[in-house]
Short mmCIF file of C-alpha atoms and ligand atoms in Angstrom, two decimals:
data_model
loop_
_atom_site.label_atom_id
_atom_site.label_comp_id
_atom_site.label_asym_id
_atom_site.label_seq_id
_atom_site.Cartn_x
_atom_site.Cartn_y
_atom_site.Cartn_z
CA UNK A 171 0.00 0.00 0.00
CA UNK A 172 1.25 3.44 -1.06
CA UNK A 173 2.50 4.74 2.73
CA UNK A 174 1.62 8.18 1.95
CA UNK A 175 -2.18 7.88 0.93
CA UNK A 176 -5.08 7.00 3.70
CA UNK A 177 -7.71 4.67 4.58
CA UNK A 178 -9.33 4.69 7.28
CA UNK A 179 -7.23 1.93 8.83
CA UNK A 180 -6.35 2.73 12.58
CA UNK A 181 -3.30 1.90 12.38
CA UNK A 182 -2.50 2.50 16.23
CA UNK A 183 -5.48 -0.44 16.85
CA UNK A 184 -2.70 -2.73 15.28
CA UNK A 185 -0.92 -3.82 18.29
CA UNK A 186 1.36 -1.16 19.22
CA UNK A 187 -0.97 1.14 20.65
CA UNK A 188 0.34 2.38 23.76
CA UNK A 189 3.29 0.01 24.08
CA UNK A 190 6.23 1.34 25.63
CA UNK A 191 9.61 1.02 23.00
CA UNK A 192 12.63 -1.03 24.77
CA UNK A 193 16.80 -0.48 23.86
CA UNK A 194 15.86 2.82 23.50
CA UNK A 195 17.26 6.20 25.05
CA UNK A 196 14.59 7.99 26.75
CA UNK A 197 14.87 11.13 28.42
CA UNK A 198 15.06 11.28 31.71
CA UNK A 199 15.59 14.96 33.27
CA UNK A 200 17.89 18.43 32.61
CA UNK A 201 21.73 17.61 34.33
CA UNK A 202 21.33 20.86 35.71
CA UNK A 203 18.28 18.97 37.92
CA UNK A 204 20.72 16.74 39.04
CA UNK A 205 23.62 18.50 41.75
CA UNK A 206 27.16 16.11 42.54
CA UNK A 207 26.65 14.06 45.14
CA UNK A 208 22.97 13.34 44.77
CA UNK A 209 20.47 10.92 43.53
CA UNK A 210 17.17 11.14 42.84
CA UNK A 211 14.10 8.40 41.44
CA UNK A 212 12.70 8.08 38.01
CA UNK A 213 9.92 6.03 36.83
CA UNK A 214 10.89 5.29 33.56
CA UNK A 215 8.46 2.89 31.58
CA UNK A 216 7.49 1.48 34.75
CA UNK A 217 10.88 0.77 36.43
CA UNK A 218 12.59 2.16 39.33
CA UNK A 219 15.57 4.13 38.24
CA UNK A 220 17.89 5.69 41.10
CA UNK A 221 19.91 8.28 38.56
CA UNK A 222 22.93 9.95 40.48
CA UNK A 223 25.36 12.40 39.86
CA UNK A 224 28.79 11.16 41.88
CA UNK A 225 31.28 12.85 43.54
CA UNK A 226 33.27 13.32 40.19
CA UNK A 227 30.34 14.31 38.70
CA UNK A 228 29.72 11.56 36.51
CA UNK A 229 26.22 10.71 35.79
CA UNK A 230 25.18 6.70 36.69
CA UNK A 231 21.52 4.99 36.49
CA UNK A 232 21.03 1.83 39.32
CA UNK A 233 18.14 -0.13 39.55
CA UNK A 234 15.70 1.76 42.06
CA UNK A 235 15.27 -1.51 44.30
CA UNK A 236 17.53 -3.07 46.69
CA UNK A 237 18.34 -6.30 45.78
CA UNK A 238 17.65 -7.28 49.63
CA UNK A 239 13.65 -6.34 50.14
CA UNK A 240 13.20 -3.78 47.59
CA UNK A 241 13.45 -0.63 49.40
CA UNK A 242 13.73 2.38 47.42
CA UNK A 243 17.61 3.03 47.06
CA UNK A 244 16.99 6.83 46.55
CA UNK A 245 15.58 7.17 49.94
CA UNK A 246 19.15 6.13 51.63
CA UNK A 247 22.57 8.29 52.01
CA UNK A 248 24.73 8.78 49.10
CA UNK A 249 27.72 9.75 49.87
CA UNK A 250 29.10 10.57 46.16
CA UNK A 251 30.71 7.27 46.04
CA UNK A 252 28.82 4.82 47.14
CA UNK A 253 24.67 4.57 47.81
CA UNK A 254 23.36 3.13 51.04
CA UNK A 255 20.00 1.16 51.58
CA UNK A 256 17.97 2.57 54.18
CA UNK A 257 16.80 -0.20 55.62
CA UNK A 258 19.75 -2.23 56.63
CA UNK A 259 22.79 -0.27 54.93
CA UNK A 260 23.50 -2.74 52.31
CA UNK A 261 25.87 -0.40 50.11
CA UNK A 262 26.33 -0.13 45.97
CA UNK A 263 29.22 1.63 43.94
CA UNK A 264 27.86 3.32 41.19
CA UNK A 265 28.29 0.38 38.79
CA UNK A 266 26.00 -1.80 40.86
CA UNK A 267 28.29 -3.55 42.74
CA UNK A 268 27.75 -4.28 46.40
CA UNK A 269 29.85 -3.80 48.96
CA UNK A 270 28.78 -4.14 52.50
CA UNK A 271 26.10 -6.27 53.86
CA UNK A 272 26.36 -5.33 57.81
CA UNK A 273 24.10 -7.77 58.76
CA UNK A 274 26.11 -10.74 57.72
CA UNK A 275 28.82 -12.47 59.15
CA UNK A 276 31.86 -13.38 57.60
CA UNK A 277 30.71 -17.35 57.15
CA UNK A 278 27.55 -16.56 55.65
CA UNK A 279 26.14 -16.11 52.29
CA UNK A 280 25.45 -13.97 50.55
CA UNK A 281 28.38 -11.88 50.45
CA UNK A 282 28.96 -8.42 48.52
CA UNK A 283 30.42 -9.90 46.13
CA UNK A 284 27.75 -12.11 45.12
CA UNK A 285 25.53 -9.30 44.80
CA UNK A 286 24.66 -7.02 42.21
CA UNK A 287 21.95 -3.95 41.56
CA UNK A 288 20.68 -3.53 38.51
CA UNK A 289 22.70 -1.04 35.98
CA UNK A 290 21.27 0.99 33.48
CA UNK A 291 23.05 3.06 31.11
CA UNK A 292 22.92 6.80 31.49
CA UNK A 293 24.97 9.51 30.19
CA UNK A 294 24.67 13.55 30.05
CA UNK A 295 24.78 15.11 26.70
CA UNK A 296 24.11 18.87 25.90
CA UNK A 297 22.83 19.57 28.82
CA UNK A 298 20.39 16.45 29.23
CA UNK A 299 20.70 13.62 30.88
CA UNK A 300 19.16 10.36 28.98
CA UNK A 301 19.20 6.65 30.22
CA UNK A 302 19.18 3.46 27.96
CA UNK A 303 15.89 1.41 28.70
CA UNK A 304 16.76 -2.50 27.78
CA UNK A 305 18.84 -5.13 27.92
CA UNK A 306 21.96 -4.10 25.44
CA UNK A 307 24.99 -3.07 27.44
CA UNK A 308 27.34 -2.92 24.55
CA UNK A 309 26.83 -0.84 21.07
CA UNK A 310 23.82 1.52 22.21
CA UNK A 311 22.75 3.49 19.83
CA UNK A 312 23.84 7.37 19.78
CA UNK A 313 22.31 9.59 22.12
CA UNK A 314 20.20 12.40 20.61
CA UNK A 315 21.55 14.99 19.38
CA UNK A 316 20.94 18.65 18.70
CA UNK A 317 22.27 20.05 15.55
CA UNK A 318 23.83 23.09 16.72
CA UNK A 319 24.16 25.37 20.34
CA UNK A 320 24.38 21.99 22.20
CA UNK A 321 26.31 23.21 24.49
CA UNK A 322 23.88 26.44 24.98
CA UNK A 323 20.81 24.96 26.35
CA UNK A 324 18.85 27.89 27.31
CA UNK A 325 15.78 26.59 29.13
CA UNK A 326 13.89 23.13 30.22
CA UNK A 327 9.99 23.00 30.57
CA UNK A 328 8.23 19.69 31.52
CA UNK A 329 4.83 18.39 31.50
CA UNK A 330 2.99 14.70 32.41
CA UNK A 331 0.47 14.15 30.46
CA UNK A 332 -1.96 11.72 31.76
CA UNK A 333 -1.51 9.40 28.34
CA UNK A 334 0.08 6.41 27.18
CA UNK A 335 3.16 7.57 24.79
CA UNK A 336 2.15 7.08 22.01
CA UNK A 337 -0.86 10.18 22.59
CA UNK A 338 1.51 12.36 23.70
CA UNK A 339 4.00 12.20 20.43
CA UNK A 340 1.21 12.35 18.05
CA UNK A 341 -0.66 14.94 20.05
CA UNK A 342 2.39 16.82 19.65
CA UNK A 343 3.62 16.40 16.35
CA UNK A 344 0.06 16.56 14.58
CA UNK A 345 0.72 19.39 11.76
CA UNK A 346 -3.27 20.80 11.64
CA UNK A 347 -4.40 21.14 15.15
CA UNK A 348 -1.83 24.45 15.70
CA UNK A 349 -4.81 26.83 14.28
CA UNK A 350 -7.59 25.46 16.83
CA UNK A 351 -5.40 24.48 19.88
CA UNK A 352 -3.01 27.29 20.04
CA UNK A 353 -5.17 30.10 18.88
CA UNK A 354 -3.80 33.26 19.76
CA UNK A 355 -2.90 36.60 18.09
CA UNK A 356 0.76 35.72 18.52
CA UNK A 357 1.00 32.44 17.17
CA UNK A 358 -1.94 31.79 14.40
CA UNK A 359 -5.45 31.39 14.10
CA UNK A 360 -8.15 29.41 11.93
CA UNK A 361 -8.04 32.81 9.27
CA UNK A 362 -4.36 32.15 8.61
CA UNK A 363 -5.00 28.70 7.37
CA UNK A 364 -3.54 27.87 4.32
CA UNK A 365 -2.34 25.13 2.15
CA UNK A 366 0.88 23.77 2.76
CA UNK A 367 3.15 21.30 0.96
CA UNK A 368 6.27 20.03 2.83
CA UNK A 369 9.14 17.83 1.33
CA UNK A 370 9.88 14.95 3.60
CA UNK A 371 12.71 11.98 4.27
CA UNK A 372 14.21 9.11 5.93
CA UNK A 373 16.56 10.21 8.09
CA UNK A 374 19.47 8.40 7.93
CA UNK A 375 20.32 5.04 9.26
CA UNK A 376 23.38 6.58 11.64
CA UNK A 377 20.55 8.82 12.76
CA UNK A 378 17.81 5.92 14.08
CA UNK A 379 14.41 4.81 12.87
CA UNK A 380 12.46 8.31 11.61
CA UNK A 381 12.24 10.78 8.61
CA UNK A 382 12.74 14.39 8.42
CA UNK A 383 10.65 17.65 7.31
CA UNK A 384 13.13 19.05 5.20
CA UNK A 385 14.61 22.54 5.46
CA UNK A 386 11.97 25.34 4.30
CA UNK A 387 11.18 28.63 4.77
CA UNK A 388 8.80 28.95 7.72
CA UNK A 389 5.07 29.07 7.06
CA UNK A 390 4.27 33.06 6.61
CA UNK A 391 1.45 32.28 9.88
CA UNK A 392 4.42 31.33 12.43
CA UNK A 393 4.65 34.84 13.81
CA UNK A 394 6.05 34.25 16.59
CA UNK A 395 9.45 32.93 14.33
CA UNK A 396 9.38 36.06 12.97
CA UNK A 397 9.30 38.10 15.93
CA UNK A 398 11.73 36.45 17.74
CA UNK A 399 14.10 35.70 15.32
CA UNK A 400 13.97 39.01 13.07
CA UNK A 401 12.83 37.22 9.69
CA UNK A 402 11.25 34.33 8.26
CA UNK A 403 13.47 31.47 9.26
CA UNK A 404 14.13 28.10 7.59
CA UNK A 405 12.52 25.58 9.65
CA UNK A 406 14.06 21.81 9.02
CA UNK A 407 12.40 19.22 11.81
CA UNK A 408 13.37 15.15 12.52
CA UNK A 409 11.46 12.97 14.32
CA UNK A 410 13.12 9.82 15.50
CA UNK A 411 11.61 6.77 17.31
CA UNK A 412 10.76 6.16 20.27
CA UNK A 413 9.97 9.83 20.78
CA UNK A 414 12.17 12.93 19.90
CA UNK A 415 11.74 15.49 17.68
CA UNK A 416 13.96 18.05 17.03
CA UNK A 417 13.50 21.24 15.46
CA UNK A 418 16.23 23.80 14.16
CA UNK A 419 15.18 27.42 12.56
CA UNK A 420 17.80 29.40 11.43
CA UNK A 421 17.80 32.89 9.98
CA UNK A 422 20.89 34.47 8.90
CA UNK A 423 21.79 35.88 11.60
CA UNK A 424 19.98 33.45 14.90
CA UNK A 425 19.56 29.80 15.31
CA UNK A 426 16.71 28.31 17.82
CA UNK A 427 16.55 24.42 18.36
CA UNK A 428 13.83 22.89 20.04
CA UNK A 429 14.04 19.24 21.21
CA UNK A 430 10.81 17.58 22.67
CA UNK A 431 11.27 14.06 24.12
CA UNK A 432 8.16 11.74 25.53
CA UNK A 433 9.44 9.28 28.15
CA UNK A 434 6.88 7.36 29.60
CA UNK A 435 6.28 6.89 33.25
CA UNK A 436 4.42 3.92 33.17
CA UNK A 437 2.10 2.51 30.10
CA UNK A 438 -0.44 5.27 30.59
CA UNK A 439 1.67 8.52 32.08
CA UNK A 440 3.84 10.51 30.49
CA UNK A 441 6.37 12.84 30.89
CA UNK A 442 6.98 15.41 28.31
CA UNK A 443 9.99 17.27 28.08
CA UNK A 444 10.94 20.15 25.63
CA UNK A 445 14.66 21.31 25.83
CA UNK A 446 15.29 24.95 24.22
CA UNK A 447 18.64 26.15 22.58
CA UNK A 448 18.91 29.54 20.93
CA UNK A 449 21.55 32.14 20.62
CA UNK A 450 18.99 35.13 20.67
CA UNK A 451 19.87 37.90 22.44
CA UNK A 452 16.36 39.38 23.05
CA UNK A 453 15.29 35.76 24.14
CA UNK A 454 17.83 35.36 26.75
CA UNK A 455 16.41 38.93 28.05
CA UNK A 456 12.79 37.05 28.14
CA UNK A 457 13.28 34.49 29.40
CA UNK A 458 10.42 34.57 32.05
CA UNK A 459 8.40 35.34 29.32
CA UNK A 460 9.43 32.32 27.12
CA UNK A 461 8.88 29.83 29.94
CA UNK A 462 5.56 31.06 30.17
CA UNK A 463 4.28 30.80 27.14
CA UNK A 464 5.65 27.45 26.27
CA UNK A 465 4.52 26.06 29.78
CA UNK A 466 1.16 27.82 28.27
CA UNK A 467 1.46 26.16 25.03
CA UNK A 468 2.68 23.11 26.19
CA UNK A 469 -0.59 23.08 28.61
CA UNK A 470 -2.91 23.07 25.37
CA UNK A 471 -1.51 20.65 23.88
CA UNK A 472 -2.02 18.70 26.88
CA UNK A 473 -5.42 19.81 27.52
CA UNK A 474 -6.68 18.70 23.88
CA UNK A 475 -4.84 15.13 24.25
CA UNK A 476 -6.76 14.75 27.25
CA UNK A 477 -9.62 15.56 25.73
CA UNK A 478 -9.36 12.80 23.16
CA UNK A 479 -8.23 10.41 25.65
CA UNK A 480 -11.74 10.91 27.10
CA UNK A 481 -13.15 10.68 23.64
CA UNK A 482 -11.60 7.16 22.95
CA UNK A 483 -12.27 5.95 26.11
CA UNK A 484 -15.38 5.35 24.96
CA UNK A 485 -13.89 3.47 21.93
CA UNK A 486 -14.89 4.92 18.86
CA UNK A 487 -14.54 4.03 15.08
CA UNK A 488 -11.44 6.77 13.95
CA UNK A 489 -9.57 7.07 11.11
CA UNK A 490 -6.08 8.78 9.90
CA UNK A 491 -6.67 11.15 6.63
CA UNK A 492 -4.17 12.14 4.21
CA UNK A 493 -1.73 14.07 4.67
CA UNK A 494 -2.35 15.17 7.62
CA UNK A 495 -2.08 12.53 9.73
CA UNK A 496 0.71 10.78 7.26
CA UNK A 497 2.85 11.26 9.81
CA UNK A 498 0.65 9.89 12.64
CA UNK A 499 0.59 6.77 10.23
CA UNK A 500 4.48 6.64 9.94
CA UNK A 501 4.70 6.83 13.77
CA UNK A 502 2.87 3.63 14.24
CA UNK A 503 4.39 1.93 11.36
CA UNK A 504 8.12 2.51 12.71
CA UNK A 505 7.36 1.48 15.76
CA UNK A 506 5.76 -1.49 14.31
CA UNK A 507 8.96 -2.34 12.60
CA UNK A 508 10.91 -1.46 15.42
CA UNK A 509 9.06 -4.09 17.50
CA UNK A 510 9.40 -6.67 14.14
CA UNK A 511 12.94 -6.52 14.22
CA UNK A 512 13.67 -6.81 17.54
CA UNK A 513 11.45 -9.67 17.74
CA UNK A 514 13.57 -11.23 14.56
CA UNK A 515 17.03 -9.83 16.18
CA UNK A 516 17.42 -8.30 12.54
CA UNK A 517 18.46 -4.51 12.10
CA UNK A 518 15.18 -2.49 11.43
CA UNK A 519 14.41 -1.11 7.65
CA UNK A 520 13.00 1.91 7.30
CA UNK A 521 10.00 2.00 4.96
CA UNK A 522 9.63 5.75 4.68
CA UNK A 523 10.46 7.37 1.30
CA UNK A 524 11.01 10.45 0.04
CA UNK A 525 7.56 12.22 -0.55
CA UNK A 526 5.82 15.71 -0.39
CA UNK A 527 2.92 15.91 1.35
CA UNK A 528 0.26 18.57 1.36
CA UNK A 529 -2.20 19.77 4.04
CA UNK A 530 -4.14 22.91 5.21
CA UNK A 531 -3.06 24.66 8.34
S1 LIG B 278 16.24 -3.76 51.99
FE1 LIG B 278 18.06 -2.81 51.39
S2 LIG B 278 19.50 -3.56 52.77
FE2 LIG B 278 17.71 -4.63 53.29
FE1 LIG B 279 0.63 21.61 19.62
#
């Protein structure tokens, strides 16, 4: 079937709905959340994660559960080096090994050295700090990365939104609901509506499972672009599975990137997180203002998810039209193959091709 044309097929009834994506990099919170010498708990896809920042500075993930009765980990001491259980003081180095068990003595078993808490991969990269979510420990995949000002992340704004993940990403990437839930005399309205037609790609392999909008010049009803940047900038955006999109505008003279990363809590929570970069004078003078009006926008897009989740609680017939919910479509059918191949152990294919799709907005 031509990917790019619709029938009503819900795709998302297909199986994938709402399943969380494994051996995966997820988000999991700003490093400047995260002081030396500290830990604090994530639920990430419905696992404990203690994340920690040691003495060094050096960013580590541990499974949020003793090994001994399953106390939470976080809720001990950390002493940069090492994290003690609250309960009874079993300690962990940051690479899950154990190394005290008070309670024992020397003739019994276990010992620390038969003992081990959980590792998960974490690192800190432009200003984020992401963990790996699955059972690889060697050749992850690369971390996410912003295109430019990486090292100039400006601002961090979070949301949960009270939906499985796969909601949230197409709640937030849907190209035709900007005119009716973000209506405002800054951004656009249902009178600047107008038909659009937007080269996309695959991005490529070294990049993960996703496709690109390619670089154009931003649609004339983005106004608040034009403000902030001085001009009409070229927009270019990627989306790549499980759930970041990335979007750099450039104008001759200013860049602003945007990242926005879904990690779920559990299968029907999630946290949204959307990472600003710009090197914008007048924005970095704003920047009250910014925060509140992407917390704002970031709320309506969260309101009118929730509003559908009521909607489809009640579980109606839908469908996905062309082209505007093309990508919708492609989002379900990656993570389809994403779940194909690593059910096969085979490298995923991406069946996106080069197209141009068209919509009003
Ligand atoms: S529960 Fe952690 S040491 Fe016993
Ligand atoms: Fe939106």
């Amino acid at each position: 079937m031509d990917d790019t044309r619709s029938d009503s097929t819900p795709d998302y009834r297909l199986g994938v709905g709402g399943l969380m994506l494994r051996e995966a990099w997820y988000y999991a919170l700003p490093a400047s959340g995260l002081a030396r010498a500290r830990t604090l708990h994530k639920t990430l896809l419905g696992e404990p994660v203690l994340v920690g920042r040691d003495a060094s500075g050096k960013v580590f993930a541990l499974r949020d559960t003793c090994p001994h009765r399953g106390t939470l980990l976080s809720k001990g001491k950390f002493d940069g080096r090492e994290v003690e259980c609250p309960y009874h003081g079993w300690r962990f180095a940051t690479d899950g090994r154990c190394t005290a068990m008070p309670s024992q003595t020397g003739a019994q078993r276990p010992q620390p050295g038969d003992i081990r808490a959980d590792v998960f991969p974490a690192t800190e990269h432009q200003g984020n700090i992401w963990i790996y979510m699955g059972a690889k420990r060697a050749t992850l995949p690369p971390v996410p990365s912003v295109p430019v000002l990486g090292d100039q992340q400006q601002m961090h704004v979070s949301m949960i939104f009270d939906c499985n993940i796969d909601l949230a990403v197409i709640g937030l990437m849907d190209p035709a609901h900007g005119a009716f839930v973000h209506k405002s005399s800054l951004w656009r309205n249902e009178a600047s509506i107008h038909e659009k037609h937007k080269a996309f790609s695959p991005l490529p392999e070294n990049e993960g499972l996703g496709w690109r909008m390619d670089r154009h010049t931003a649609s004339s009803n983005s106004r608040a672009y034009r403000i902030f940047l001085g001009g009409a900038p070229e927009t270019e955006i990627s989306y790549r599975l499980p759930s970041v999109r990335i979007e750099h505008a450039r104008t001759p003279r200013y860049n602003y990137v945007g990242l926005t990363a879904c990690t779920p809590i559990t299968a029907d929570r999630t946290e949204v997180h959307h990472v600003m970069y710009w090197d914008v004078p007048m924005l970095s003078l704003l920047k009250p203002v910014v925060r509140r009006l992407t917390a704002g926008f970031l709320d309506q897009d969260r309101r009118a998810v929730m509003s559908m989740v009521e909607g489809l609680a009640f579980n109606p017939q839908t469908m996905l039209v062309q082209d505007a919910d093309t990508q919708t479509r492609w989002y379900y059918r990656l993570k389809r193959e994403a779940l194909a191949a690593q059910a096969e152990g085979r490298a995923p294919q991406n069946p996106i091709a080069p197209v141009t799709l068209s919509w009003r907005s």
